[in-house]
Short mmCIF file of C-alpha atoms in Angstrom, two decimals:
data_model
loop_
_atom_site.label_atom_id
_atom_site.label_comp_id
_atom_site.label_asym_id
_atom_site.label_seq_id
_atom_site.Cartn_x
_atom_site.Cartn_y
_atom_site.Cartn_z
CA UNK A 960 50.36 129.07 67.86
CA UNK A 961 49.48 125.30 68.53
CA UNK A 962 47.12 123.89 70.54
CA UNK A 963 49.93 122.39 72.66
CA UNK A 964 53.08 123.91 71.69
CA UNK A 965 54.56 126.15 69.19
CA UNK A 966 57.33 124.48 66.52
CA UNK A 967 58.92 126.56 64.65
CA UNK A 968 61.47 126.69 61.71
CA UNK A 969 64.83 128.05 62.35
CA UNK A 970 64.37 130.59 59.64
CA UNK A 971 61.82 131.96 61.76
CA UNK A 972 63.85 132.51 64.90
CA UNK A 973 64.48 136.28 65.94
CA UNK A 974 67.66 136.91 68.52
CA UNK A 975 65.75 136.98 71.53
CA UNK A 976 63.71 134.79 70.78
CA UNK A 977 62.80 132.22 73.62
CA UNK A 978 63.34 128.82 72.70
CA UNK A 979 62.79 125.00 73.50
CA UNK A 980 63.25 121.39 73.07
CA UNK A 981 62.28 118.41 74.30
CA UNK A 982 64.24 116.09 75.90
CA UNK A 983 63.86 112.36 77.12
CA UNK A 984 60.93 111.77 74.49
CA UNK A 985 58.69 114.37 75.98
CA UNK A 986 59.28 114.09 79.74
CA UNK A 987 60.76 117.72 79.83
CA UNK A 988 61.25 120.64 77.71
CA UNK A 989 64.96 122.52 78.17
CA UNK A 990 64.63 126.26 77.98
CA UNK A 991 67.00 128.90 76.26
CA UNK A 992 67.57 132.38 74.51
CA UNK A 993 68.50 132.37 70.82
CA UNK A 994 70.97 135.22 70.72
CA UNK A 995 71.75 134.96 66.70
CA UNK A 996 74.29 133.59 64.86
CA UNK A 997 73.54 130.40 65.17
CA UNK A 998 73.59 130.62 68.99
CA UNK A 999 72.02 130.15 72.53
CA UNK A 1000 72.39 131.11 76.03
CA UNK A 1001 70.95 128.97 78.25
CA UNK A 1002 71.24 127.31 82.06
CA UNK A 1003 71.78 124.24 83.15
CA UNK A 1004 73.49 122.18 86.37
CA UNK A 1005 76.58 123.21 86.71
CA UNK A 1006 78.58 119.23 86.94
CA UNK A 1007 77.24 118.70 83.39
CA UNK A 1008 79.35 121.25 81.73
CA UNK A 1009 82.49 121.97 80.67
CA UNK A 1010 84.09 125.04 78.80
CA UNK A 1011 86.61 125.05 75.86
CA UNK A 1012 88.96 127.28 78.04
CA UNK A 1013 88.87 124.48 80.54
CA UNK A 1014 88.79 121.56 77.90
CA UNK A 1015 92.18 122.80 76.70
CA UNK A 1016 93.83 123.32 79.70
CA UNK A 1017 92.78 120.30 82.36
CA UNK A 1018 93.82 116.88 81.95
CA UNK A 1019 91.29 114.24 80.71
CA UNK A 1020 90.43 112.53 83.90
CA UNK A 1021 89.58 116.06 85.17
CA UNK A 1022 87.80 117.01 82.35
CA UNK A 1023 85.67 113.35 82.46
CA UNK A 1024 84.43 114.42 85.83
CA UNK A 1025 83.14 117.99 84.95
CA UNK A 1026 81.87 116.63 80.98
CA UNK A 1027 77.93 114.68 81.24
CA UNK A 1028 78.78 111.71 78.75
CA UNK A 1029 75.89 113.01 76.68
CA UNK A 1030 78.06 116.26 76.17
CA UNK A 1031 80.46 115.66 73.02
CA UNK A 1032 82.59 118.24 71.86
CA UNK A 1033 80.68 120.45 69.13
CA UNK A 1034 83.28 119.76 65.61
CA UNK A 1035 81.61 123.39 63.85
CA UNK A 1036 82.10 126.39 66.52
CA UNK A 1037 85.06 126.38 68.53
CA UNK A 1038 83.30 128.94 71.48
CA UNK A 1039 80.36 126.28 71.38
CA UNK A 1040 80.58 125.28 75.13
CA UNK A 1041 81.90 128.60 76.24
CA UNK A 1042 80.87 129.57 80.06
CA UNK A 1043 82.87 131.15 83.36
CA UNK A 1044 83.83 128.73 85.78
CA UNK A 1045 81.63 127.76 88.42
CA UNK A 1046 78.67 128.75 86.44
CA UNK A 1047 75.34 127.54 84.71
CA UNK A 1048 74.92 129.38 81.79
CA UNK A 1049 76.51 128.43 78.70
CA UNK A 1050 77.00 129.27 75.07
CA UNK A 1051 76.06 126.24 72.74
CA UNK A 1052 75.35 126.51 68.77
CA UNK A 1053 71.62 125.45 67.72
CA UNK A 1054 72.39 121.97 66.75
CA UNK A 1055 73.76 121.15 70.19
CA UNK A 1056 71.01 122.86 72.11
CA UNK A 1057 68.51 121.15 70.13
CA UNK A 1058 70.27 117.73 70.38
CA UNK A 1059 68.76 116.76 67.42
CA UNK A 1060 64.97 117.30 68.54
CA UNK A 1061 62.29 119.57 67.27
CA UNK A 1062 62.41 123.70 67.74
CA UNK A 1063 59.94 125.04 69.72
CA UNK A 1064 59.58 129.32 70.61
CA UNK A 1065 57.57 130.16 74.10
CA UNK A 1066 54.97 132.97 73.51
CA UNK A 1067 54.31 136.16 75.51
CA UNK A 1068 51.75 137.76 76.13
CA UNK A 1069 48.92 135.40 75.27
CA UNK A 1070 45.69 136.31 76.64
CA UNK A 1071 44.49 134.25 79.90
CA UNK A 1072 41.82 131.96 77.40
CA UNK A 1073 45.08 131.17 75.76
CA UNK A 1074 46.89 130.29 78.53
CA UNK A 1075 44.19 127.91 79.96
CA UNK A 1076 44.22 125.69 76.49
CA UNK A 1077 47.45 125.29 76.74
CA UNK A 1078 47.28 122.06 78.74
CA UNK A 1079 50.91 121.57 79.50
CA UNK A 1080 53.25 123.83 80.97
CA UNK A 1081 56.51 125.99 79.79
CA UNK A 1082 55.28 126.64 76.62
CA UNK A 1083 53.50 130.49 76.93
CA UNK A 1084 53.20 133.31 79.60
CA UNK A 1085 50.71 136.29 79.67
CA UNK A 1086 53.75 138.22 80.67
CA UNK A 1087 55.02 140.27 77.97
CA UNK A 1088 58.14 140.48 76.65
CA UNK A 1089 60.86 143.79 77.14
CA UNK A 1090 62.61 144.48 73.63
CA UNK A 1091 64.30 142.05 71.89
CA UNK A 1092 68.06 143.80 72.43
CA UNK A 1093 66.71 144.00 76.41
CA UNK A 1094 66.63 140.42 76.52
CA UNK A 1095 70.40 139.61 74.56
CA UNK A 1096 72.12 142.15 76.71
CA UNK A 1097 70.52 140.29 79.69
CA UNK A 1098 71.52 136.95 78.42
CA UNK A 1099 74.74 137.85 77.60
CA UNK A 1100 75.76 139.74 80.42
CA UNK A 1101 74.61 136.39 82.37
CA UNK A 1102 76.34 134.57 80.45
CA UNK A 1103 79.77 136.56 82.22
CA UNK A 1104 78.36 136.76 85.64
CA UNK A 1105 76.23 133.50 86.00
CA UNK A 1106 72.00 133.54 87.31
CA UNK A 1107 72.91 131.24 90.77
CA UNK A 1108 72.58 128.17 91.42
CA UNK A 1109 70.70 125.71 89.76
CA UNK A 1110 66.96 124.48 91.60
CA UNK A 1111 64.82 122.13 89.28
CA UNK A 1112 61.81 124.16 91.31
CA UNK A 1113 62.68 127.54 91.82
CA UNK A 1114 65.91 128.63 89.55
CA UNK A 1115 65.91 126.17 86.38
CA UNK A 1116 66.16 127.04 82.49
CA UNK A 1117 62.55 128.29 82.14
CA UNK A 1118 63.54 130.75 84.70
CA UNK A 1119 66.45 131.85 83.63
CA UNK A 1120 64.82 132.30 80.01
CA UNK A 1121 61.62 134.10 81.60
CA UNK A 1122 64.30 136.55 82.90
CA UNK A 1123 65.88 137.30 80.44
CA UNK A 1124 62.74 138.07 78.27
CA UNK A 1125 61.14 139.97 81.09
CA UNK A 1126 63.66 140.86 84.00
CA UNK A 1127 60.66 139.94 86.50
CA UNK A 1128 61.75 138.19 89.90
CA UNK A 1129 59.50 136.35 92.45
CA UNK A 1130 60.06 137.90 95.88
CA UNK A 1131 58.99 134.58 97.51
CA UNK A 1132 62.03 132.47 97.53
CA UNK A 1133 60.11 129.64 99.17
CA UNK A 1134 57.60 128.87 96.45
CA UNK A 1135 57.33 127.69 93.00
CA UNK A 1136 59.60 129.54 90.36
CA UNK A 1137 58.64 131.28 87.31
CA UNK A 1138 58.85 128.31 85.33
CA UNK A 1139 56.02 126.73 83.78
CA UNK A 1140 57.17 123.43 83.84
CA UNK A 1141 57.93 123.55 87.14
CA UNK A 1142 54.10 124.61 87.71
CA UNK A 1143 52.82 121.50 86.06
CA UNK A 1144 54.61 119.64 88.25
CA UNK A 1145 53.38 120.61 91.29
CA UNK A 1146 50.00 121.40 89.60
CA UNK A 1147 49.30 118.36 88.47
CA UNK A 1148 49.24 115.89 92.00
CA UNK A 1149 47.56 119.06 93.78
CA UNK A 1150 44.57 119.26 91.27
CA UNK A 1151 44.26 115.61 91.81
CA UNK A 1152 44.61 115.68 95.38
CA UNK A 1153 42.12 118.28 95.42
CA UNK A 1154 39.34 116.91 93.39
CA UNK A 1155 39.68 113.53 95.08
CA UNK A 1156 36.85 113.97 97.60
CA UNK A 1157 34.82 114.90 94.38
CA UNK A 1158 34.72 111.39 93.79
CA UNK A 1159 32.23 111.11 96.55
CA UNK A 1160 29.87 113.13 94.74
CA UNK A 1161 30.63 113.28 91.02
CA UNK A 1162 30.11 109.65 90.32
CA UNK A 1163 31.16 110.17 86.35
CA UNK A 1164 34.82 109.06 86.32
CA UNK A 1165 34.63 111.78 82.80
CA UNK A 1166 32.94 114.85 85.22
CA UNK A 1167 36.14 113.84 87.69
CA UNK A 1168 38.52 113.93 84.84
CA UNK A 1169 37.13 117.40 83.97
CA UNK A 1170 36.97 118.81 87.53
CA UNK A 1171 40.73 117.71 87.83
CA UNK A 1172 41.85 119.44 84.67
CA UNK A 1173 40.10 122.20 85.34
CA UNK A 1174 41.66 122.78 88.47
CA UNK A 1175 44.89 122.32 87.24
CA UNK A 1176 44.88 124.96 84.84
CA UNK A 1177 43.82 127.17 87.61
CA UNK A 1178 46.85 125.91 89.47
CA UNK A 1179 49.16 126.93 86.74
CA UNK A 1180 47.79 130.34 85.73
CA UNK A 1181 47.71 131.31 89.57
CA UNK A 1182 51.78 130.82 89.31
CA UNK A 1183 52.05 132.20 85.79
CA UNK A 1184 54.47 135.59 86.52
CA UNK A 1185 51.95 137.54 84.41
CA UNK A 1186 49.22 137.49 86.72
CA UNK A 1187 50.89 137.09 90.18
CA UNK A 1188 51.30 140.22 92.17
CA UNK A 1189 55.26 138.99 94.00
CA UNK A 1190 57.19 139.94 91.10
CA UNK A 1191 59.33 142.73 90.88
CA UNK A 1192 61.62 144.10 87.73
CA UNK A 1193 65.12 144.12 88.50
CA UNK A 1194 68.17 145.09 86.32
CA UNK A 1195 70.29 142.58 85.52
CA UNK A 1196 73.08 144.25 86.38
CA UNK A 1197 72.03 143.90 90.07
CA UNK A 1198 70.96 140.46 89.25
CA UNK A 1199 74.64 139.56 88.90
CA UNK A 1200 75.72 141.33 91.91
CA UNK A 1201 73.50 138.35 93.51
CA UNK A 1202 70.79 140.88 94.65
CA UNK A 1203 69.14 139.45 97.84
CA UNK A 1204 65.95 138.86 98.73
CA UNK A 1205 65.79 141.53 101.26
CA UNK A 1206 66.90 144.30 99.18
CA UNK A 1207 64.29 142.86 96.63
CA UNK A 1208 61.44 143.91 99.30
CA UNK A 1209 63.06 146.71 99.96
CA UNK A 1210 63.03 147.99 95.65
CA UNK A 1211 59.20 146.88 96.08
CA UNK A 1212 57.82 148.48 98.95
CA UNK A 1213 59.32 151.50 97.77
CA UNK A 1214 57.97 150.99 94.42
CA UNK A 1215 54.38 150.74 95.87
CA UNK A 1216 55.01 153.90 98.11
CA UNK A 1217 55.58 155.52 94.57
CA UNK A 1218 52.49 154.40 93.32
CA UNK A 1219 50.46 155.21 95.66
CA UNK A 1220 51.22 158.43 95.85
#
């Protein structure tokens, strides 16, 4: 595993693998599962996707509304492009996740001193991962019954990847998500909002640089789902019957009855 991230070969991918790229030279990484064959499940904004099914059947002025102009037609796998209507998550072959950049696997279960190296977010967890076949059926059964809507903070690709490898579910809707990335982002201004009255007494601009990424590193471990105590497991089969958040409380204070007992 890299310092920063983890690029891989294809040869190396498993199916269930957790996989990235980077998009918009480095700005953001977009998150997936490699199920095999050549393919991934994955989650994006709903208005930038179309499906074959729908490709076929629509007219082309209703089709150019629905179809991002960055999405072309894949020319080698006809069910590249597959999803239900009104939903995220989509079937695309490797080439057309990838979009031409670099491979990249997420790691589970690194150890916190891991974590903490790993400057920038959405690239490991501490949280470990279910079995491999756990985290295709999940996929793949969202893939017919769709993970929500999309939220760039609190229901993006990381999170829909984390899922899947893990089935883990924050019970604090109004938060951050499970997603790394999204972490960073509000980690980032708060460390440096934070360790801007240090300035007063640290008068090293290098010892304020420190104190600031040091703090955010803190910042993103406190949100990473392996060490936060507001997740819950939850089936995916519930998942797609668009589980709420009460019933969510309800699986965990009964959960914690059980344990304490």
């Amino acid at each position: 595993m890299g310092l920063l991230t983890n690029k891989v070969e294809r040869g190396e991918l498993k199916p269930g693998d957790h996989i990235y790229t980077y998009r918009a030279v480095f700005a953001y990484s977009h998150h997936g599962v490699f199920v095999g064959g050549c393919k991934v499940v994955h989650f994006k904004p709903e208005h930038t996707l179309i499906s074959p099914t729908l490709a076929s059947s629509s007219s082309s002025s209703s089709v150019s509304e629905l179809n991002d102009s960055s999405e072309a037609p894949c020319s080698k796998f006809p069910d590249c492009g597959y999803k239900q209507p009104k939903s995220g998550v989509v079937l695309s072959c490797l080439d057309c996740f990838l979009k031409k950049g670099s491979l990249y696997r997420f790691e589970y279960g690194v150890s916190s001193s891991i974590f903490l190296t790993r400057f920038r977010g959405g690239t490991c967890t501490t949280a470990s991962s279910d079995p491999l076949q756990t985290v295709i059926h999940r996929a793949m059964h969202l893939l017919q019954n769709g993970f929500g809507n999309y939220d760039v903070f609190q229901n993006n690709c990381e999170d829909f990847a984390l899922y899947c490898k893990t089935g883990l579910l924050i019970l604090d809707k109004n938060g951050v998500g499970r997603s790394g990335q999204a972490s960073s982002m509000i980690g980032a201004p708060l460390a440096a909002l934070l360790s801007s009255p240090l300035t007063l007494l640290i008068p090293n601009p290098i010892g304020v640089a420190t104190v600031t990424a040091g703090m955010y590193c803190v910042s993103r471990y406190a949100t990473d789902i392996g060490v936060r105590n507001d997740v819950i497991k939850v089936p995916v089969e519930d998942l797609a019957l668009n589980l709420g958040i009460k019933t969510l409380k309800k699986k965990r204070k009964a959960f914690d009855t059980s344990i304490s007992r």
